């Protein structure tokens, strides 16, 4: 089908929950995407941080294809080898204990929220509450949306679930004041992605971790976007020297297939029991076979390369006239501009053959972790013209 035909059928048959760009993706290889007319684009979005190895990576394709030929699905009523392999790798790499598998970031955060509520109930907290941060984003399901500290996502969807409080990011004193005898968890992104690619201050994160430890409160770190090597560490919390009680993950772990979940530390790993929560597809063997390939390749050298490429990209961006500042870590960067609106830059870049994102008033860049320096330069040439 041609782009115009796809657009017409989309308008007729698909609910309009997305403001799509004027491009229909047809195929891809590595960092390059091709539309239905054959135009080539260099992708600095990685499917919003999902395609960690870019398009159709050979090693990942082999892993998922081999599993697909053996067992595509069995449900969580039975054991499967790929699932336990991924769980073991995540637990070993993080020093945490057990893993729950879902399909998306929102689902990952929902299980964390439910675990925190039950943890509070088991501790005798009659009205358990969870503290999250303003400008955060945790997903679009009802619980995750309510945890999100941005009112625009709450509009028209009330009444919202109760039991959430919102703290200004970085305000340690306010956090202490919000904690009460019913607080069961503090939940935060260490880099607020949708909120503008805003890294938290290390002192605030350390203070939050200490507060949670002293008050027997769960510390939940949402690593849906920051995890799986995106910041130059397997998980961003490694930069902050903390050990969370729950880490949520998704996006890059599946490298293109739906996979997400939560890693639980000792304090939280036995809170849920059979019947407490569940999913039909979560931990699907094909998605997990791909995740094994992802985790095996994300060794220390690979992660160091991601960090180095992130520093290179950041430095090159700051040389571009019209770029005011660059925030973020690794290959998760937000670009502040002097004058031109970010949405206009994204539109012009796409016309020039570069795929980018927005985050509030910034241009957001999430290229594949496997991008080369030459490909970075190629994309930056287009970005410079767009700015």
PDB file of N, CA and C in Angstrom, residues 20-36 38-51 54-55 230 313 317 331 333 335 342-358 362-368 371 375-376 378-384 386:
ATOM      1  N   UNK A  20       0.004  11.382  14.384  1.00  0.00           N
ATOM      2  CA  UNK A  20       1.054  10.738  13.598  1.00  0.00           C
ATOM      3  C   UNK A  20       1.784  11.733  12.704  1.00  0.00           C
ATOM      4  N   UNK A  21       3.055  11.428  12.431  1.00  0.00           N
ATOM      5  CA  UNK A  21       3.814  12.180  11.433  1.00  0.00           C
ATOM      6  C   UNK A  21       3.413  11.709  10.038  1.00  0.00           C
ATOM      7  N   UNK A  22       3.710  12.509   9.046  1.00  0.00           N
ATOM      8  CA  UNK A  22       3.321  12.213   7.668  1.00  0.00           C
ATOM      9  C   UNK A  22       4.332  11.256   7.023  1.00  0.00           C
ATOM     10  N   UNK A  23       4.416  10.051   7.598  1.00  0.00           N
ATOM     11  CA  UNK A  23       5.335   9.027   7.090  1.00  0.00           C
ATOM     12  C   UNK A  23       4.790   7.659   7.464  1.00  0.00           C
ATOM     13  N   UNK A  24       4.820   6.728   6.525  1.00  0.00           N
ATOM     14  CA  UNK A  24       4.420   5.350   6.796  1.00  0.00           C
ATOM     15  C   UNK A  24       5.655   4.464   6.699  1.00  0.00           C
ATOM     16  N   UNK A  25       6.088   3.918   7.833  1.00  0.00           N
ATOM     17  CA  UNK A  25       7.283   3.082   7.870  1.00  0.00           C
ATOM     18  C   UNK A  25       6.980   1.720   7.250  1.00  0.00           C
ATOM     19  N   UNK A  26       7.900   1.247   6.421  1.00  0.00           N
ATOM     20  CA  UNK A  26       7.688  -0.022   5.722  1.00  0.00           C
ATOM     21  C   UNK A  26       8.733  -1.073   6.063  1.00  0.00           C
ATOM     22  N   UNK A  27       9.989  -0.657   6.265  1.00  0.00           N
ATOM     23  CA  UNK A  27      11.053  -1.607   6.563  1.00  0.00           C
ATOM     24  C   UNK A  27      12.208  -0.879   7.229  1.00  0.00           C
ATOM     25  N   UNK A  28      13.161  -1.657   7.737  1.00  0.00           N
ATOM     26  CA  UNK A  28      14.317  -1.036   8.368  1.00  0.00           C
ATOM     27  C   UNK A  28      15.453  -2.012   8.515  1.00  0.00           C
ATOM     28  N   UNK A  29      16.654  -1.479   8.646  1.00  0.00           N
ATOM     29  CA  UNK A  29      17.847  -2.281   8.891  1.00  0.00           C
ATOM     30  C   UNK A  29      18.844  -1.421   9.651  1.00  0.00           C
ATOM     31  N   UNK A  30      19.263  -1.896  10.806  1.00  0.00           N
ATOM     32  CA  UNK A  30      20.188  -1.121  11.618  1.00  0.00           C
ATOM     33  C   UNK A  30      19.557   0.184  12.069  1.00  0.00           C
ATOM     34  N   UNK A  31      20.223   1.285  11.821  1.00  0.00           N
ATOM     35  CA  UNK A  31      19.731   2.596  12.230  1.00  0.00           C
ATOM     36  C   UNK A  31      18.831   3.230  11.168  1.00  0.00           C
ATOM     37  N   UNK A  32      18.635   2.562  10.039  1.00  0.00           N
ATOM     38  CA  UNK A  32      17.897   3.145   8.921  1.00  0.00           C
ATOM     39  C   UNK A  32      16.482   2.575   8.806  1.00  0.00           C
ATOM     40  N   UNK A  33      15.549   3.466   8.520  1.00  0.00           N
ATOM     41  CA  UNK A  33      14.155   3.113   8.298  1.00  0.00           C
ATOM     42  C   UNK A  33      13.764   3.586   6.892  1.00  0.00           C
ATOM     43  N   UNK A  34      12.888   2.835   6.238  1.00  0.00           N
ATOM     44  CA  UNK A  34      12.444   3.176   4.881  1.00  0.00           C
ATOM     45  C   UNK A  34      10.926   3.270   4.855  1.00  0.00           C
ATOM     46  N   UNK A  35      10.401   4.317   4.213  1.00  0.00           N
ATOM     47  CA  UNK A  35       8.949   4.445   4.132  1.00  0.00           C
ATOM     48  C   UNK A  35       8.391   3.693   2.928  1.00  0.00           C
ATOM     49  N   UNK A  36       7.088   3.764   2.759  1.00  0.00           N
ATOM     50  CA  UNK A  36       6.440   2.983   1.709  1.00  0.00           C
ATOM     51  C   UNK A  36       6.804   3.457   0.310  1.00  0.00           C
ATOM     52  N   UNK A  38       9.944   4.292  -0.316  1.00  0.00           N
ATOM     53  CA  UNK A  38      11.356   3.949  -0.436  1.00  0.00           C
ATOM     54  C   UNK A  38      12.316   4.996   0.084  1.00  0.00           C
ATOM     55  N   UNK A  39      11.805   6.092   0.660  1.00  0.00           N
ATOM     56  CA  UNK A  39      12.685   7.123   1.209  1.00  0.00           C
ATOM     57  C   UNK A  39      13.397   6.591   2.446  1.00  0.00           C
ATOM     58  N   UNK A  40      14.665   6.953   2.582  1.00  0.00           N
ATOM     59  CA  UNK A  40      15.514   6.470   3.668  1.00  0.00           C
ATOM     60  C   UNK A  40      15.595   7.510   4.788  1.00  0.00           C
ATOM     61  N   UNK A  41      15.481   7.046   6.019  1.00  0.00           N
ATOM     62  CA  UNK A  41      15.588   7.907   7.201  1.00  0.00           C
ATOM     63  C   UNK A  41      16.622   7.317   8.150  1.00  0.00           C
ATOM     64  N   UNK A  42      17.350   8.177   8.849  1.00  0.00           N
ATOM     65  CA  UNK A  42      18.189   7.726   9.945  1.00  0.00           C
ATOM     66  C   UNK A  42      17.395   7.939  11.232  1.00  0.00           C
ATOM     67  N   UNK A  43      17.327   6.916  12.048  1.00  0.00           N
ATOM     68  CA  UNK A  43      16.391   6.906  13.168  1.00  0.00           C
ATOM     69  C   UNK A  43      17.087   7.237  14.485  1.00  0.00           C
ATOM     70  N   UNK A  44      16.762   8.404  15.029  1.00  0.00           N
ATOM     71  CA  UNK A  44      17.239   8.805  16.353  1.00  0.00           C
ATOM     72  C   UNK A  44      16.144   8.631  17.410  1.00  0.00           C
ATOM     73  N   UNK A  45      15.175   7.725  17.142  1.00  0.00           N
ATOM     74  CA  UNK A  45      14.096   7.479  18.100  1.00  0.00           C
ATOM     75  C   UNK A  45      14.094   6.053  18.642  1.00  0.00           C
ATOM     76  N   UNK A  46      14.588   5.098  17.852  1.00  0.00           N
ATOM     77  CA  UNK A  46      14.582   3.677  18.222  1.00  0.00           C
ATOM     78  C   UNK A  46      13.192   3.221  18.663  1.00  0.00           C
ATOM     79  N   UNK A  47      12.161   3.713  17.989  1.00  0.00           N
ATOM     80  CA  UNK A  47      10.803   3.320  18.360  1.00  0.00           C
ATOM     81  C   UNK A  47      10.445   3.756  19.761  1.00  0.00           C
ATOM     82  N   UNK A  48      10.867   4.978  20.144  1.00  0.00           N
ATOM     83  CA  UNK A  48      10.768   5.533  21.505  1.00  0.00           C
ATOM     84  C   UNK A  48      11.534   4.651  22.485  1.00  0.00           C
ATOM     85  N   UNK A  49      12.776   4.368  22.144  1.00  0.00           N
ATOM     86  CA  UNK A  49      13.671   3.660  23.052  1.00  0.00           C
ATOM     87  C   UNK A  49      13.524   2.152  23.060  1.00  0.00           C
ATOM     88  N   UNK A  50      12.757   1.601  22.119  1.00  0.00           N
ATOM     89  CA  UNK A  50      12.495   0.166  22.109  1.00  0.00           C
ATOM     90  C   UNK A  50      13.540  -0.615  21.319  1.00  0.00           C
ATOM     91  N   UNK A  51      13.827  -0.185  20.107  1.00  0.00           N
ATOM     92  CA  UNK A  51      14.734  -0.926  19.220  1.00  0.00           C
ATOM     93  C   UNK A  51      16.187  -0.680  19.618  1.00  0.00           C
ATOM     94  N   UNK A  54      18.513  -1.344  16.979  1.00  0.00           N
ATOM     95  CA  UNK A  54      18.051  -0.867  15.686  1.00  0.00           C
ATOM     96  C   UNK A  54      17.070  -1.840  15.062  1.00  0.00           C
ATOM     97  N   UNK A  55      16.906  -1.744  13.748  1.00  0.00           N
ATOM     98  CA  UNK A  55      15.949  -2.583  13.032  1.00  0.00           C
ATOM     99  C   UNK A  55      16.581  -3.906  12.608  1.00  0.00           C
ATOM    100  N   UNK A 230      20.349   2.234  28.247  1.00  0.00           N
ATOM    101  CA  UNK A 230      20.078   3.527  27.622  1.00  0.00           C
ATOM    102  C   UNK A 230      20.985   4.641  28.133  1.00  0.00           C
ATOM    103  N   UNK A 313      27.814  12.610  21.207  1.00  0.00           N
ATOM    104  CA  UNK A 313      26.599  13.211  20.650  1.00  0.00           C
ATOM    105  C   UNK A 313      26.256  14.518  21.368  1.00  0.00           C
ATOM    106  N   UNK A 317      26.167  18.223  19.627  1.00  0.00           N
ATOM    107  CA  UNK A 317      24.922  18.999  19.654  1.00  0.00           C
ATOM    108  C   UNK A 317      25.160  20.417  20.169  1.00  0.00           C
ATOM    109  N   UNK A 331      22.623   7.714  25.770  1.00  0.00           N
ATOM    110  CA  UNK A 331      21.894   7.973  24.532  1.00  0.00           C
ATOM    111  C   UNK A 331      20.420   8.258  24.805  1.00  0.00           C
ATOM    112  N   UNK A 333      18.859  11.849  25.428  1.00  0.00           N
ATOM    113  CA  UNK A 333      19.204  13.267  25.504  1.00  0.00           C
ATOM    114  C   UNK A 333      18.023  14.155  25.132  1.00  0.00           C
ATOM    115  N   UNK A 335      17.244  18.153  23.937  1.00  0.00           N
ATOM    116  CA  UNK A 335      17.920  19.312  23.353  1.00  0.00           C
ATOM    117  C   UNK A 335      17.045  20.548  23.499  1.00  0.00           C
ATOM    118  N   UNK A 342      10.475  23.037  19.229  1.00  0.00           N
ATOM    119  CA  UNK A 342      10.941  21.666  19.056  1.00  0.00           C
ATOM    120  C   UNK A 342      10.098  20.906  18.037  1.00  0.00           C
ATOM    121  N   UNK A 343       8.793  21.110  18.064  1.00  0.00           N
ATOM    122  CA  UNK A 343       7.913  20.397  17.132  1.00  0.00           C
ATOM    123  C   UNK A 343       8.239  20.749  15.687  1.00  0.00           C
ATOM    124  N   UNK A 344       8.632  21.992  15.436  1.00  0.00           N
ATOM    125  CA  UNK A 344       9.004  22.402  14.078  1.00  0.00           C
ATOM    126  C   UNK A 344      10.316  21.751  13.648  1.00  0.00           C
ATOM    127  N   UNK A 345      11.246  21.644  14.587  1.00  0.00           N
ATOM    128  CA  UNK A 345      12.523  20.989  14.278  1.00  0.00           C
ATOM    129  C   UNK A 345      12.291  19.518  13.953  1.00  0.00           C
ATOM    130  N   UNK A 346      11.447  18.853  14.732  1.00  0.00           N
ATOM    131  CA  UNK A 346      11.149  17.439  14.493  1.00  0.00           C
ATOM    132  C   UNK A 346      10.515  17.260  13.109  1.00  0.00           C
ATOM    133  N   UNK A 347       9.590  18.159  12.759  1.00  0.00           N
ATOM    134  CA  UNK A 347       8.928  18.083  11.452  1.00  0.00           C
ATOM    135  C   UNK A 347       9.925  18.300  10.311  1.00  0.00           C
ATOM    136  N   UNK A 348      10.763  19.325  10.448  1.00  0.00           N
ATOM    137  CA  UNK A 348      11.743  19.625   9.398  1.00  0.00           C
ATOM    138  C   UNK A 348      12.795  18.528   9.285  1.00  0.00           C
ATOM    139  N   UNK A 349      13.194  17.966  10.442  1.00  0.00           N
ATOM    140  CA  UNK A 349      14.178  16.888  10.429  1.00  0.00           C
ATOM    141  C   UNK A 349      13.628  15.666   9.699  1.00  0.00           C
ATOM    142  N   UNK A 350      12.358  15.344   9.941  1.00  0.00           N
ATOM    143  CA  UNK A 350      11.754  14.199   9.270  1.00  0.00           C
ATOM    144  C   UNK A 350      11.732  14.401   7.757  1.00  0.00           C
ATOM    145  N   UNK A 351      11.396  15.601   7.339  1.00  0.00           N
ATOM    146  CA  UNK A 351      11.407  15.901   5.907  1.00  0.00           C
ATOM    147  C   UNK A 351      12.813  15.749   5.328  1.00  0.00           C
ATOM    148  N   UNK A 352      13.828  16.031   6.159  1.00  0.00           N
ATOM    149  CA  UNK A 352      15.206  15.907   5.721  1.00  0.00           C
ATOM    150  C   UNK A 352      15.773  14.510   5.836  1.00  0.00           C
ATOM    151  N   UNK A 353      15.000  13.586   6.438  1.00  0.00           N
ATOM    152  CA  UNK A 353      15.455  12.210   6.540  1.00  0.00           C
ATOM    153  C   UNK A 353      15.970  11.798   7.904  1.00  0.00           C
ATOM    154  N   UNK A 354      15.556  12.495   8.970  1.00  0.00           N
ATOM    155  CA  UNK A 354      15.971  12.158  10.330  1.00  0.00           C
ATOM    156  C   UNK A 354      14.747  12.050  11.230  1.00  0.00           C
ATOM    157  N   UNK A 355      14.627  10.962  11.949  1.00  0.00           N
ATOM    158  CA  UNK A 355      13.515  10.737  12.875  1.00  0.00           C
ATOM    159  C   UNK A 355      13.936  11.142  14.290  1.00  0.00           C
ATOM    160  N   UNK A 356      13.176  12.057  14.903  1.00  0.00           N
ATOM    161  CA  UNK A 356      13.450  12.529  16.258  1.00  0.00           C
ATOM    162  C   UNK A 356      12.134  12.605  17.030  1.00  0.00           C
ATOM    163  N   UNK A 357      12.225  12.971  18.304  1.00  0.00           N
ATOM    164  CA  UNK A 357      11.065  13.033  19.186  1.00  0.00           C
ATOM    165  C   UNK A 357      11.015  14.389  19.896  1.00  0.00           C
ATOM    166  N   UNK A 358       9.907  14.633  20.592  1.00  0.00           N
ATOM    167  CA  UNK A 358       9.825  15.791  21.476  1.00  0.00           C
ATOM    168  C   UNK A 358       9.659  15.318  22.919  1.00  0.00           C
ATOM    169  N   UNK A 362      11.505  20.383  24.424  1.00  0.00           N
ATOM    170  CA  UNK A 362      12.793  19.910  23.925  1.00  0.00           C
ATOM    171  C   UNK A 362      12.632  18.917  22.783  1.00  0.00           C
ATOM    172  N   UNK A 363      13.688  18.803  21.985  1.00  0.00           N
ATOM    173  CA  UNK A 363      13.811  17.686  21.048  1.00  0.00           C
ATOM    174  C   UNK A 363      14.470  16.539  21.823  1.00  0.00           C
ATOM    175  N   UNK A 364      13.855  15.368  21.745  1.00  0.00           N
ATOM    176  CA  UNK A 364      14.375  14.208  22.479  1.00  0.00           C
ATOM    177  C   UNK A 364      15.020  13.234  21.498  1.00  0.00           C
ATOM    178  N   UNK A 365      16.201  12.744  21.858  1.00  0.00           N
ATOM    179  CA  UNK A 365      16.944  11.814  21.010  1.00  0.00           C
ATOM    180  C   UNK A 365      17.187  10.505  21.762  1.00  0.00           C
ATOM    181  N   UNK A 366      16.742   9.390  21.147  1.00  0.00           N
ATOM    182  CA  UNK A 366      16.923   8.057  21.714  1.00  0.00           C
ATOM    183  C   UNK A 366      17.393   7.101  20.615  1.00  0.00           C
ATOM    184  N   UNK A 367      18.569   7.334  20.048  1.00  0.00           N
ATOM    185  CA  UNK A 367      19.012   6.475  18.945  1.00  0.00           C
ATOM    186  C   UNK A 367      19.295   5.051  19.422  1.00  0.00           C
ATOM    187  N   UNK A 368      19.351   4.090  18.491  1.00  0.00           N
ATOM    188  CA  UNK A 368      19.734   2.725  18.879  1.00  0.00           C
ATOM    189  C   UNK A 368      21.081   2.716  19.595  1.00  0.00           C
ATOM    190  N   UNK A 371      24.242   2.424  17.402  1.00  0.00           N
ATOM    191  CA  UNK A 371      24.574   3.446  16.404  1.00  0.00           C
ATOM    192  C   UNK A 371      26.082   3.690  16.377  1.00  0.00           C
ATOM    193  N   UNK A 375      27.243   7.244  11.851  1.00  0.00           N
ATOM    194  CA  UNK A 375      25.787   7.418  11.759  1.00  0.00           C
ATOM    195  C   UNK A 375      25.319   8.582  12.617  1.00  0.00           C
ATOM    196  N   UNK A 376      25.973   8.788  13.764  1.00  0.00           N
ATOM    197  CA  UNK A 376      25.664   9.964  14.579  1.00  0.00           C
ATOM    198  C   UNK A 376      25.924  11.233  13.777  1.00  0.00           C
ATOM    199  N   UNK A 378      26.033  11.596  10.564  1.00  0.00           N
ATOM    200  CA  UNK A 378      25.070  11.681   9.463  1.00  0.00           C
ATOM    201  C   UNK A 378      23.749  12.291   9.943  1.00  0.00           C
ATOM    202  N   UNK A 379      23.283  11.827  11.087  1.00  0.00           N
ATOM    203  CA  UNK A 379      22.049  12.369  11.637  1.00  0.00           C
ATOM    204  C   UNK A 379      22.193  13.821  12.063  1.00  0.00           C
ATOM    205  N   UNK A 380      23.347  14.157  12.638  1.00  0.00           N
ATOM    206  CA  UNK A 380      23.575  15.523  13.104  1.00  0.00           C
ATOM    207  C   UNK A 380      23.624  16.530  11.949  1.00  0.00           C
ATOM    208  N   UNK A 381      24.097  16.109  10.797  1.00  0.00           N
ATOM    209  CA  UNK A 381      24.088  16.997   9.633  1.00  0.00           C
ATOM    210  C   UNK A 381      22.663  17.430   9.286  1.00  0.00           C
ATOM    211  N   UNK A 382      21.739  16.490   9.348  1.00  0.00           N
ATOM    212  CA  UNK A 382      20.331  16.811   9.073  1.00  0.00           C
ATOM    213  C   UNK A 382      19.757  17.648  10.206  1.00  0.00           C
ATOM    214  N   UNK A 383      20.103  17.271  11.445  1.00  0.00           N
ATOM    215  CA  UNK A 383      19.562  17.998  12.605  1.00  0.00           C
ATOM    216  C   UNK A 383      20.018  19.463  12.577  1.00  0.00           C
ATOM    217  N   UNK A 384      21.267  19.690  12.243  1.00  0.00           N
ATOM    218  CA  UNK A 384      21.795  21.050  12.197  1.00  0.00           C
ATOM    219  C   UNK A 384      21.002  21.913  11.213  1.00  0.00           C
ATOM    220  N   UNK A 386      17.960  21.404  10.295  1.00  0.00           N
ATOM    221  CA  UNK A 386      16.599  21.563  10.812  1.00  0.00           C
ATOM    222  C   UNK A 386      16.522  22.633  11.880  1.00  0.00           C
TER     223      UNK A 386
END
